[in-house]
Short mmCIF file of C-alpha atoms in Angstrom, two decimals:
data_model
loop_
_atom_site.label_atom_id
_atom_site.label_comp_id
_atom_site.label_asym_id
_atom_site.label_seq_id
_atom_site.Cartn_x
_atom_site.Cartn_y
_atom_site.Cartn_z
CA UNK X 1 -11.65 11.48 22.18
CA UNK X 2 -8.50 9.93 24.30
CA UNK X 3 -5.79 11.79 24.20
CA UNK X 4 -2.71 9.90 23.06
CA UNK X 5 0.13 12.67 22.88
CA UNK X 6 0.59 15.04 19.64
CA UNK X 7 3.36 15.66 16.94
CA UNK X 8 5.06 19.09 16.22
CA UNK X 9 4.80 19.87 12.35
CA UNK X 10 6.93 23.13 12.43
CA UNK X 11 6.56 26.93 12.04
CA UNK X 12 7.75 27.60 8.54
CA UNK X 13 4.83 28.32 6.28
CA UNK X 14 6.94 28.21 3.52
CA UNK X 15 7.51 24.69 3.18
CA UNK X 16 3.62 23.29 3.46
CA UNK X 17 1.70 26.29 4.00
CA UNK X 18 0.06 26.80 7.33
CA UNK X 19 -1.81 23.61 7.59
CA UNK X 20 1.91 21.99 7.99
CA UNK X 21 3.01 23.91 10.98
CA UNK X 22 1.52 23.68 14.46
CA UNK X 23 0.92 20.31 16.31
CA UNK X 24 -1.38 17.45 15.12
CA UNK X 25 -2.97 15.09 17.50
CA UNK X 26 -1.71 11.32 17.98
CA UNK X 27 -4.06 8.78 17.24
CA UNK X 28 -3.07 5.47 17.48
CA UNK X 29 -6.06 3.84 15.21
CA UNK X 30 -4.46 5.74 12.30
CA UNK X 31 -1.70 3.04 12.27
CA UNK X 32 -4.65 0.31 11.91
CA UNK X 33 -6.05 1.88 8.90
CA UNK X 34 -8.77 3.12 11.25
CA UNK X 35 -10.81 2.73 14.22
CA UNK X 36 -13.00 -0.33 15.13
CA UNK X 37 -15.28 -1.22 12.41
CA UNK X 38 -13.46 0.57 9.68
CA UNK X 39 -13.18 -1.73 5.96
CA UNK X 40 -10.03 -3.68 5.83
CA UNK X 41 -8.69 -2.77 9.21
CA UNK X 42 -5.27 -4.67 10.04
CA UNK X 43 -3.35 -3.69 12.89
CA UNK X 44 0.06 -4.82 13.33
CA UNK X 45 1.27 -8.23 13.93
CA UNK X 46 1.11 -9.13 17.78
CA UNK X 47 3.30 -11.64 18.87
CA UNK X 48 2.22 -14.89 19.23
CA UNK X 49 3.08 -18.92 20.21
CA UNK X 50 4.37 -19.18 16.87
CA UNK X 51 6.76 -16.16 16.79
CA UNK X 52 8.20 -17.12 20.33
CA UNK X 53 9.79 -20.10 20.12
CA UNK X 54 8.72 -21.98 22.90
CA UNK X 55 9.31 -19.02 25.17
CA UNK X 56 6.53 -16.81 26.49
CA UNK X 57 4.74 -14.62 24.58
CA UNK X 58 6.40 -11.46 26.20
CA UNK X 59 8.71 -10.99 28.98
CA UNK X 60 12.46 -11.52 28.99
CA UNK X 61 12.50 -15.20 30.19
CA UNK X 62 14.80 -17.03 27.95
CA UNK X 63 15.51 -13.81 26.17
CA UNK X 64 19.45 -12.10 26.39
CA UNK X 65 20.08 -8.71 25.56
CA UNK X 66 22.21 -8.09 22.76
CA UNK X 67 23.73 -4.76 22.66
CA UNK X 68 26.05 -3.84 19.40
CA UNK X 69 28.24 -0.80 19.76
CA UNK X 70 30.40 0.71 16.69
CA UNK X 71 33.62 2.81 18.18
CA UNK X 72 35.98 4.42 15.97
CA UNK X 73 38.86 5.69 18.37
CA UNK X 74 36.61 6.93 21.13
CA UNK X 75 38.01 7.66 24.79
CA UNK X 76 33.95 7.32 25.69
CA UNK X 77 33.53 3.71 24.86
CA UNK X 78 34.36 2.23 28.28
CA UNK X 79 32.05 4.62 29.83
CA UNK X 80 29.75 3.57 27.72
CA UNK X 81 30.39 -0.07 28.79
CA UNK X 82 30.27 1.02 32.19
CA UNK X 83 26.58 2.57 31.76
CA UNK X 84 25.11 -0.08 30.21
CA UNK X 85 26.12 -2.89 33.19
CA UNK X 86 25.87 -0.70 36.27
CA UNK X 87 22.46 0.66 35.73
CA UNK X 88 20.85 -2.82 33.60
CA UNK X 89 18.48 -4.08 36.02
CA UNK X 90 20.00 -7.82 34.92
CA UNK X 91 23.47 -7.58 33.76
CA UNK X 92 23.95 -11.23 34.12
CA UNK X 93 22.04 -10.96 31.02
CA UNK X 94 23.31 -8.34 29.13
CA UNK X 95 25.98 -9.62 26.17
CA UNK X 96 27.59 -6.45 23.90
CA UNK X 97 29.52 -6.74 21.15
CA UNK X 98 32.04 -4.20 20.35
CA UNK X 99 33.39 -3.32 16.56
CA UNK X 100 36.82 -1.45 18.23
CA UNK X 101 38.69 0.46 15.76
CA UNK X 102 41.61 2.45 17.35
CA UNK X 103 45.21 3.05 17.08
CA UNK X 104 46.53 0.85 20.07
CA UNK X 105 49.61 2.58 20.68
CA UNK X 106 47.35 5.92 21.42
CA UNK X 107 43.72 4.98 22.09
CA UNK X 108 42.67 3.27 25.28
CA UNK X 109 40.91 -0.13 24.99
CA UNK X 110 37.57 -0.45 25.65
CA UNK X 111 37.03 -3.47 27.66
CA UNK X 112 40.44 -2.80 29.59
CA UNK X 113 39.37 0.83 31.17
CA UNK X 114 35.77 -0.33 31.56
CA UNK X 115 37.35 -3.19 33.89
CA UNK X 116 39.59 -0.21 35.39
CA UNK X 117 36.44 1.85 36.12
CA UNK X 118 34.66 -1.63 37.64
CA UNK X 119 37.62 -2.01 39.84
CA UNK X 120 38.07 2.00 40.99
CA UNK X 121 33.98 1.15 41.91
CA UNK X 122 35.64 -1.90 44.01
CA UNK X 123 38.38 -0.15 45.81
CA UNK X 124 40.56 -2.42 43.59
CA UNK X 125 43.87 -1.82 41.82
CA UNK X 126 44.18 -5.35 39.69
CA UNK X 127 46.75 -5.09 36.84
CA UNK X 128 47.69 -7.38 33.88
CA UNK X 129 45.86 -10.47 33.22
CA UNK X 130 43.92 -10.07 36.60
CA UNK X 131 42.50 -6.83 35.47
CA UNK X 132 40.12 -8.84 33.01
CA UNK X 133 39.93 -11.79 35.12
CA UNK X 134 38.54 -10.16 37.84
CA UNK X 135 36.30 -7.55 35.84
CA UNK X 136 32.87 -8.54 36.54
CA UNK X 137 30.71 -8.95 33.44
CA UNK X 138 33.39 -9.07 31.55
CA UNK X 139 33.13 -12.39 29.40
CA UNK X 140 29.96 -10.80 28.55
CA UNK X 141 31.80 -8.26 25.76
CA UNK X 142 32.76 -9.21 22.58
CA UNK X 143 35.66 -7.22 21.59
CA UNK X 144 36.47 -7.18 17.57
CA UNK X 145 39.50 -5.28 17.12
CA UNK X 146 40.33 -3.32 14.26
CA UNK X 147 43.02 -0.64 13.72
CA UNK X 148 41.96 2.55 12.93
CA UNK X 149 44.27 2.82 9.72
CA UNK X 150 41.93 -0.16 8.22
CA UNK X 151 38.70 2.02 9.45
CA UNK X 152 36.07 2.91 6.16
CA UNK X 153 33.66 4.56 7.96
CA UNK X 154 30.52 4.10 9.92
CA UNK X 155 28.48 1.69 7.32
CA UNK X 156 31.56 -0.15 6.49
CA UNK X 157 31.90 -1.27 10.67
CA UNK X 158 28.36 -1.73 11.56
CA UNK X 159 28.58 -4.17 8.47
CA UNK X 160 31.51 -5.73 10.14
CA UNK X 161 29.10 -5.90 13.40
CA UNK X 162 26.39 -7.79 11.18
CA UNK X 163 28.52 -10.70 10.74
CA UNK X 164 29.92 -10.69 14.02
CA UNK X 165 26.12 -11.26 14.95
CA UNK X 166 25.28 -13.28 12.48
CA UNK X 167 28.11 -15.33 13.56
CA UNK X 168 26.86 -14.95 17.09
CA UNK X 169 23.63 -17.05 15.64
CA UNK X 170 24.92 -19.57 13.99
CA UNK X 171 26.97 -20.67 17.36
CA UNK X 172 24.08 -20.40 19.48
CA UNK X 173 25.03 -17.37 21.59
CA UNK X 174 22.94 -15.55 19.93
CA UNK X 175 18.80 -15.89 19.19
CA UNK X 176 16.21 -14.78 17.26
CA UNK X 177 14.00 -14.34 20.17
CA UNK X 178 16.53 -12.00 22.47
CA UNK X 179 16.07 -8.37 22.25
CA UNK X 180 18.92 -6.43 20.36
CA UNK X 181 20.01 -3.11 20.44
CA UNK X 182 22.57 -1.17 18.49
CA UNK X 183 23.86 2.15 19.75
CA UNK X 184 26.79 4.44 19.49
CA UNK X 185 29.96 4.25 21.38
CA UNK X 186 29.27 7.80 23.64
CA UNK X 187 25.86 6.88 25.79
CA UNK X 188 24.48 7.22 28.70
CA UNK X 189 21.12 5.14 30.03
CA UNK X 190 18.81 5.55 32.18
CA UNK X 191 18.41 2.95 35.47
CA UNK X 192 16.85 -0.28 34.95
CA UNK X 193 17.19 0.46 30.92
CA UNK X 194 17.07 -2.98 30.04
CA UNK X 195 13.98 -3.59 31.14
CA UNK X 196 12.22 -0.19 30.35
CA UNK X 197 13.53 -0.83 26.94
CA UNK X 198 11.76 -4.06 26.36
CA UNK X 199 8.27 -3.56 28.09
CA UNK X 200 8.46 0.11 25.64
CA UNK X 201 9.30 -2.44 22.76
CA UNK X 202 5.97 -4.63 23.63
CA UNK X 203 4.05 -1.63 24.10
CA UNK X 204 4.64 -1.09 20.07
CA UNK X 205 2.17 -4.63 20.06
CA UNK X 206 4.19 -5.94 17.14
CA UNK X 207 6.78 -8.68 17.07
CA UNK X 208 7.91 -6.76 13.93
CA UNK X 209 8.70 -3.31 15.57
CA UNK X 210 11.81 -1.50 15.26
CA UNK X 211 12.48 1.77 17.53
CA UNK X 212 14.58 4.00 16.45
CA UNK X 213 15.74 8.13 16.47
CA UNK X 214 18.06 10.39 17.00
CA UNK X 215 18.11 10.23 21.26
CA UNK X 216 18.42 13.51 23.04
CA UNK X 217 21.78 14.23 24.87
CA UNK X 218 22.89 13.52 28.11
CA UNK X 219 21.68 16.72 29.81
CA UNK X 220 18.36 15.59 29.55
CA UNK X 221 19.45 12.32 31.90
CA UNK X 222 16.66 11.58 34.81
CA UNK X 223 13.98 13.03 33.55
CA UNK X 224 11.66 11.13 31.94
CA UNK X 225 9.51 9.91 34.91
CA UNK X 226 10.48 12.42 36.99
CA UNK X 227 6.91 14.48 36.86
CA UNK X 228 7.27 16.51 34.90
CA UNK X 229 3.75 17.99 32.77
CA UNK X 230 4.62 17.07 29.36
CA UNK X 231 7.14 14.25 27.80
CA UNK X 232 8.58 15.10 24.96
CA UNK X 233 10.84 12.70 23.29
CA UNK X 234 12.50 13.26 19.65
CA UNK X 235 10.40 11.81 16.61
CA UNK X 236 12.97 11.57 13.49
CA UNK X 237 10.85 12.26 10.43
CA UNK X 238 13.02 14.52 7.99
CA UNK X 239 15.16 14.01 5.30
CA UNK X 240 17.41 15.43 2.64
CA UNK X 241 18.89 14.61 -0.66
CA UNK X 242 22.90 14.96 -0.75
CA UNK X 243 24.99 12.19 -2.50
CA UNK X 244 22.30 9.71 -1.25
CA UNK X 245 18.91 10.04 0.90
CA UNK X 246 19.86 11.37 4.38
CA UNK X 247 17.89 10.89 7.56
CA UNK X 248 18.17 14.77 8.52
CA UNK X 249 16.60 15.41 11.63
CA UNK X 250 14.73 15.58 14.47
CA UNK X 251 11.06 17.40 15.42
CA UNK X 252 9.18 16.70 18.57
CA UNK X 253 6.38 14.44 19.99
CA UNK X 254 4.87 14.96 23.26
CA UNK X 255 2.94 12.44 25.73
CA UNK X 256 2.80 9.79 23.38
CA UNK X 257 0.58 7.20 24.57
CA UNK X 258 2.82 4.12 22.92
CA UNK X 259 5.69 3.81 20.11
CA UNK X 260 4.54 5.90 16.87
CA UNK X 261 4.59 4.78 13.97
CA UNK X 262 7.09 6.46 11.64
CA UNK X 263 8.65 3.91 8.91
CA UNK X 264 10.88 4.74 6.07
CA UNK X 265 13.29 7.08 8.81
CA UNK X 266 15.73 4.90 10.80
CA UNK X 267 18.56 6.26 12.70
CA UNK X 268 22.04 4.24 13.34
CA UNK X 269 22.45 6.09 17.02
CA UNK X 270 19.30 3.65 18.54
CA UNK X 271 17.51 0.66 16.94
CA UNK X 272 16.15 -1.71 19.18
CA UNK X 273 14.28 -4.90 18.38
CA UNK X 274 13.76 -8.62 18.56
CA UNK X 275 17.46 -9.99 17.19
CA UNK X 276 15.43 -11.48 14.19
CA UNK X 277 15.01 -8.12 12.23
CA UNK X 278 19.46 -8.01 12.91
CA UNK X 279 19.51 -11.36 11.63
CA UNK X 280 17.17 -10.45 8.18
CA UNK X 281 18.15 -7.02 7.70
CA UNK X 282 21.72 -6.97 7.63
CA UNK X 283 23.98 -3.56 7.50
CA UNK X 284 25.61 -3.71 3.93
CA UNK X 285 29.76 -4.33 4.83
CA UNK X 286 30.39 -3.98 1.09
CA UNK X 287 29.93 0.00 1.26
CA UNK X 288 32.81 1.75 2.43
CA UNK X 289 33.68 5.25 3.44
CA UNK X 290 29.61 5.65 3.37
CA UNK X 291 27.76 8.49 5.92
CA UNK X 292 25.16 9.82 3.67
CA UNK X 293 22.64 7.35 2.84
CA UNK X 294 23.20 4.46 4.88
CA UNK X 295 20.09 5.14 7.43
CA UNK X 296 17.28 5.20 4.44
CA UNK X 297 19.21 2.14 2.85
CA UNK X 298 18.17 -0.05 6.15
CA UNK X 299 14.95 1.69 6.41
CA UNK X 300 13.69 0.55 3.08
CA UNK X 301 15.27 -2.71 3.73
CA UNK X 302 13.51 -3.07 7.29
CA UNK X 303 10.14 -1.91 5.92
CA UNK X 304 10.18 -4.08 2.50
CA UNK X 305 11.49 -7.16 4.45
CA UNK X 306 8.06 -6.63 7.04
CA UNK X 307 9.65 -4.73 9.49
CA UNK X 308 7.63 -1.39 10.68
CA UNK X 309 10.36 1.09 12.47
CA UNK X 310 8.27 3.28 15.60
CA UNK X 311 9.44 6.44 17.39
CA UNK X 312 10.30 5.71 20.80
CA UNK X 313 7.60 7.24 23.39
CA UNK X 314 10.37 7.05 26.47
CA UNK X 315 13.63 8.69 26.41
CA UNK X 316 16.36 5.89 28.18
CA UNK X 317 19.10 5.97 26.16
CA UNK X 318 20.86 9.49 25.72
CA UNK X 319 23.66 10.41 23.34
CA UNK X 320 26.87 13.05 24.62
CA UNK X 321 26.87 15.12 21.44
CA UNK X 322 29.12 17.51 23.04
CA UNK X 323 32.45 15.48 24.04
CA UNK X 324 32.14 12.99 20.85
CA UNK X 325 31.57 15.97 18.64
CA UNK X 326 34.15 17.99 19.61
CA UNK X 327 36.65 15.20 19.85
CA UNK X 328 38.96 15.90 16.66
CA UNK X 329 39.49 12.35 15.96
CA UNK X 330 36.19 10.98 15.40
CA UNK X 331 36.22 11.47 12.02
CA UNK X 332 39.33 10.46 10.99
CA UNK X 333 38.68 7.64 9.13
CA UNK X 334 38.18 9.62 6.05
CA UNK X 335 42.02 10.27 5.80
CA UNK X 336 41.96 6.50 5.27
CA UNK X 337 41.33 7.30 1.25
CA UNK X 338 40.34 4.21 -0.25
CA UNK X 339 40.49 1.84 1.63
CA UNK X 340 38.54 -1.64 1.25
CA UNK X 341 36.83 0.42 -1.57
CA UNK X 342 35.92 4.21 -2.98
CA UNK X 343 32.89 6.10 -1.95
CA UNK X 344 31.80 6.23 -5.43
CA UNK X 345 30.87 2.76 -6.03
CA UNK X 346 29.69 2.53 -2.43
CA UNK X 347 27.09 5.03 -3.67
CA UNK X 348 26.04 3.48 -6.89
CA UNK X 349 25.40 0.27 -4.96
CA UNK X 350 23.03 2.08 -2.70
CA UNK X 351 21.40 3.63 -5.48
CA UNK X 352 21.29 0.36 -6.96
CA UNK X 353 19.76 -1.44 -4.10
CA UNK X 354 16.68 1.27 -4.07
CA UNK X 355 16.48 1.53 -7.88
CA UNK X 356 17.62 5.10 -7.83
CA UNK X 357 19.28 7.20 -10.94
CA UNK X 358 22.95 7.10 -10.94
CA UNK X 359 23.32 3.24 -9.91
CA UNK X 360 25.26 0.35 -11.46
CA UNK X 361 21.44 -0.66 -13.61
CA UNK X 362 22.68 2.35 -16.09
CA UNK X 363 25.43 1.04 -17.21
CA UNK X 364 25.99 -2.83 -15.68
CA UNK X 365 22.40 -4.26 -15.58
CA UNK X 366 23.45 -7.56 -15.01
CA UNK X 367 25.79 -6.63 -11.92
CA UNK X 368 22.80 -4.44 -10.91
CA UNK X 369 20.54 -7.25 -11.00
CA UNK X 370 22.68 -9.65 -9.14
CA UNK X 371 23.15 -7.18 -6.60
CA UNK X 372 19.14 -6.74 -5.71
CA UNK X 373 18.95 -10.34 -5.43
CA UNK X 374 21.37 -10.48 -2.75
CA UNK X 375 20.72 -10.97 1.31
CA UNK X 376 21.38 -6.56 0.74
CA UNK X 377 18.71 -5.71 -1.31
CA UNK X 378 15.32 -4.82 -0.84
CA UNK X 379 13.11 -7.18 0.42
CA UNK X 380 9.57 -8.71 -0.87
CA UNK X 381 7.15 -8.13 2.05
#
């Protein structure tokens, strides 16, 4: 048999006895119901003519990247910024859109110290309007600026991003066909990301795939590729019940062969696809003050609208848990009360949307109802 990489269970026997700890061998045919031959085999669905629009089947010919970033007061953003364009293989094709929500009299702007750190690169010291001007790259970032006093919380902005994409599409910046990626505001990426990202997207052989985890941090920079014996990248597969359904954590894949197959576990920090499944599956804005429960909400959403969400089997986007986690403002957006809403209707409508106890259908069924018909409820695939 091919090897194809293998998936750490755990070590506690307590949980599923001892045939749930250990490792268990990847085999890709699993995801196709079965190997060659096997009754009612259907593999994923490979891109074709009629999926690409004219364009080729893969490739990034005709195709933009579309990178969405949500920042709540974060001194890390413009490096961020700064990442993504220096090390893309084609930044003339990169476009990133960024929800900004900071006090301006405090917090620096994103776009203004990227184009600072662009200019130290330069040997430059522009300043006012010339800063921007002169910034290369820099009509390619969509800033949306909100102050942080109006901030409800991580669902509540990426909702905010959804329409700014949406919006995106309907003027014709935007496609269905480009590849889109949505990320936190604190990364780092590995060189020639852009394109490593994409042909690992293909690789998944289904115009429908979503990849998505938790990434590993920054410390782990160069070294996938770098020759070492084993690859092991982070394969998101646990969750917990709080207030809602909460993607938990990580466990561990090594050598994976291609994406894995993992649906029903999404994770906010990386999800990158073709900018359809943005366009279809849109991050509820009508759930404010929201942390718990708003990464199974799009999962179920992605996988009951066709989508099927895969564990990346490179590591090229990394996360710096250390300086955004100890930064003491991060999370200050929950002194904002209730604003644009209170966190207990924003739960009943996500228990509503998966037809979970404790939603509006107990006591409003009609408001229930008319809330799983809308563009944020589950799908029909």
């Amino acid at each position: 048999m091919v090897y194809h990489g293998n998936i750490f269970l755990g070590r506690d026997e307590k949980t599923y006895g001892k045939e749930g700890t250990g490792t268990v061998d990847y085999d890709p045919d699993f995801e196709c119901g079965g190997p060659p031959g096997t009754p009612d085999r259907q593999c994923a669905f490979e891109t074709t003519d009629d999926h690409a629009s004219g364009l080729q089947v893969n490739g990034r010919e005709g195709r933009n990247m579309q990178v969405n970033i949500a920042s709540y007061r974060d001194p890390l953003c413009p490096k961020t910024l700064y990442n993504l364009f220096t090390k893309a293989k084609v930044p003339e094709k990169l476009f990133v859109r960024v929800l900004q929500q900071r006090d301006p009299e405090v917090d620096v702007d994103c776009l203004e110290e990227y184009c600072v750190m662009m200019a130290k690169d330069r040997g430059e010291d522009p300043t006012g309007d010339e800063l921007i001007e002169s910034c290369p790259y820099s009509s390619q970032v969509f800033i949306h600026e909100i102050h942080a006093k109006e901030a409800a919380g991580p669902t509540w902005a990426r909702g905010l991003l959804s329409k700014d994409i949406e919006a995106a599409h309907q003027t014709g910046d935007l496609k269905p066909q480009d590849h889109c990626m949505s990320l936190d505001s604190h990364m780092d990426v590995e060189p020639e990301w852009d394109d490593k990202m994409v042909k690992m997207w293909e690789d998944a052989v289904n115009e429908y795939a979503v990849l998505s985890t938790y990434v590993q941090d920054i410390e782990h920079l160069g070294e996938d590729g770098n020759g070492k014996k084993h690859r092991e990248v982070p394969h998101l597969c646990m969750v917990k019940f709080t207030s809602q359904v909460r993607t938990h954590a990580t466990k561990c894949a090594k050598d994976l062969s291609k994406p894995k197959l993992t649906n029903a576990v999404w994770g906010a920090g990386l999800s990158f696809s073709k900018c359809h499944a943005e366009l279809k599956v849109m991050v509820d804005p009508y759930t404010p003050h929201v942390f718990d429960g708003e990464e199974f909400n799009r999962a179920a959403r992605f996988w009951t609208y066709g989508y099927d969400i895969y564990t990346p089997n490179h590591v090229y986007v990394l996360h710096d848990y250390h300086r955004s986690q100890s930064n003491p403002i991060m999370h200050t957006w929950y002194q904002n009360g209730k604003k644009h809403g209170n966190i207990n209707d924003s739960n009943k409508r996500l228990k509503t949307m998966l037809d979970m106890p404790g939603g509006f259908g107990d006591t409003e069924p009609e408001k229930a109802i008319e809330m799983k018909r809308s563009k944020f409820g589950l799908g029909d695939r």
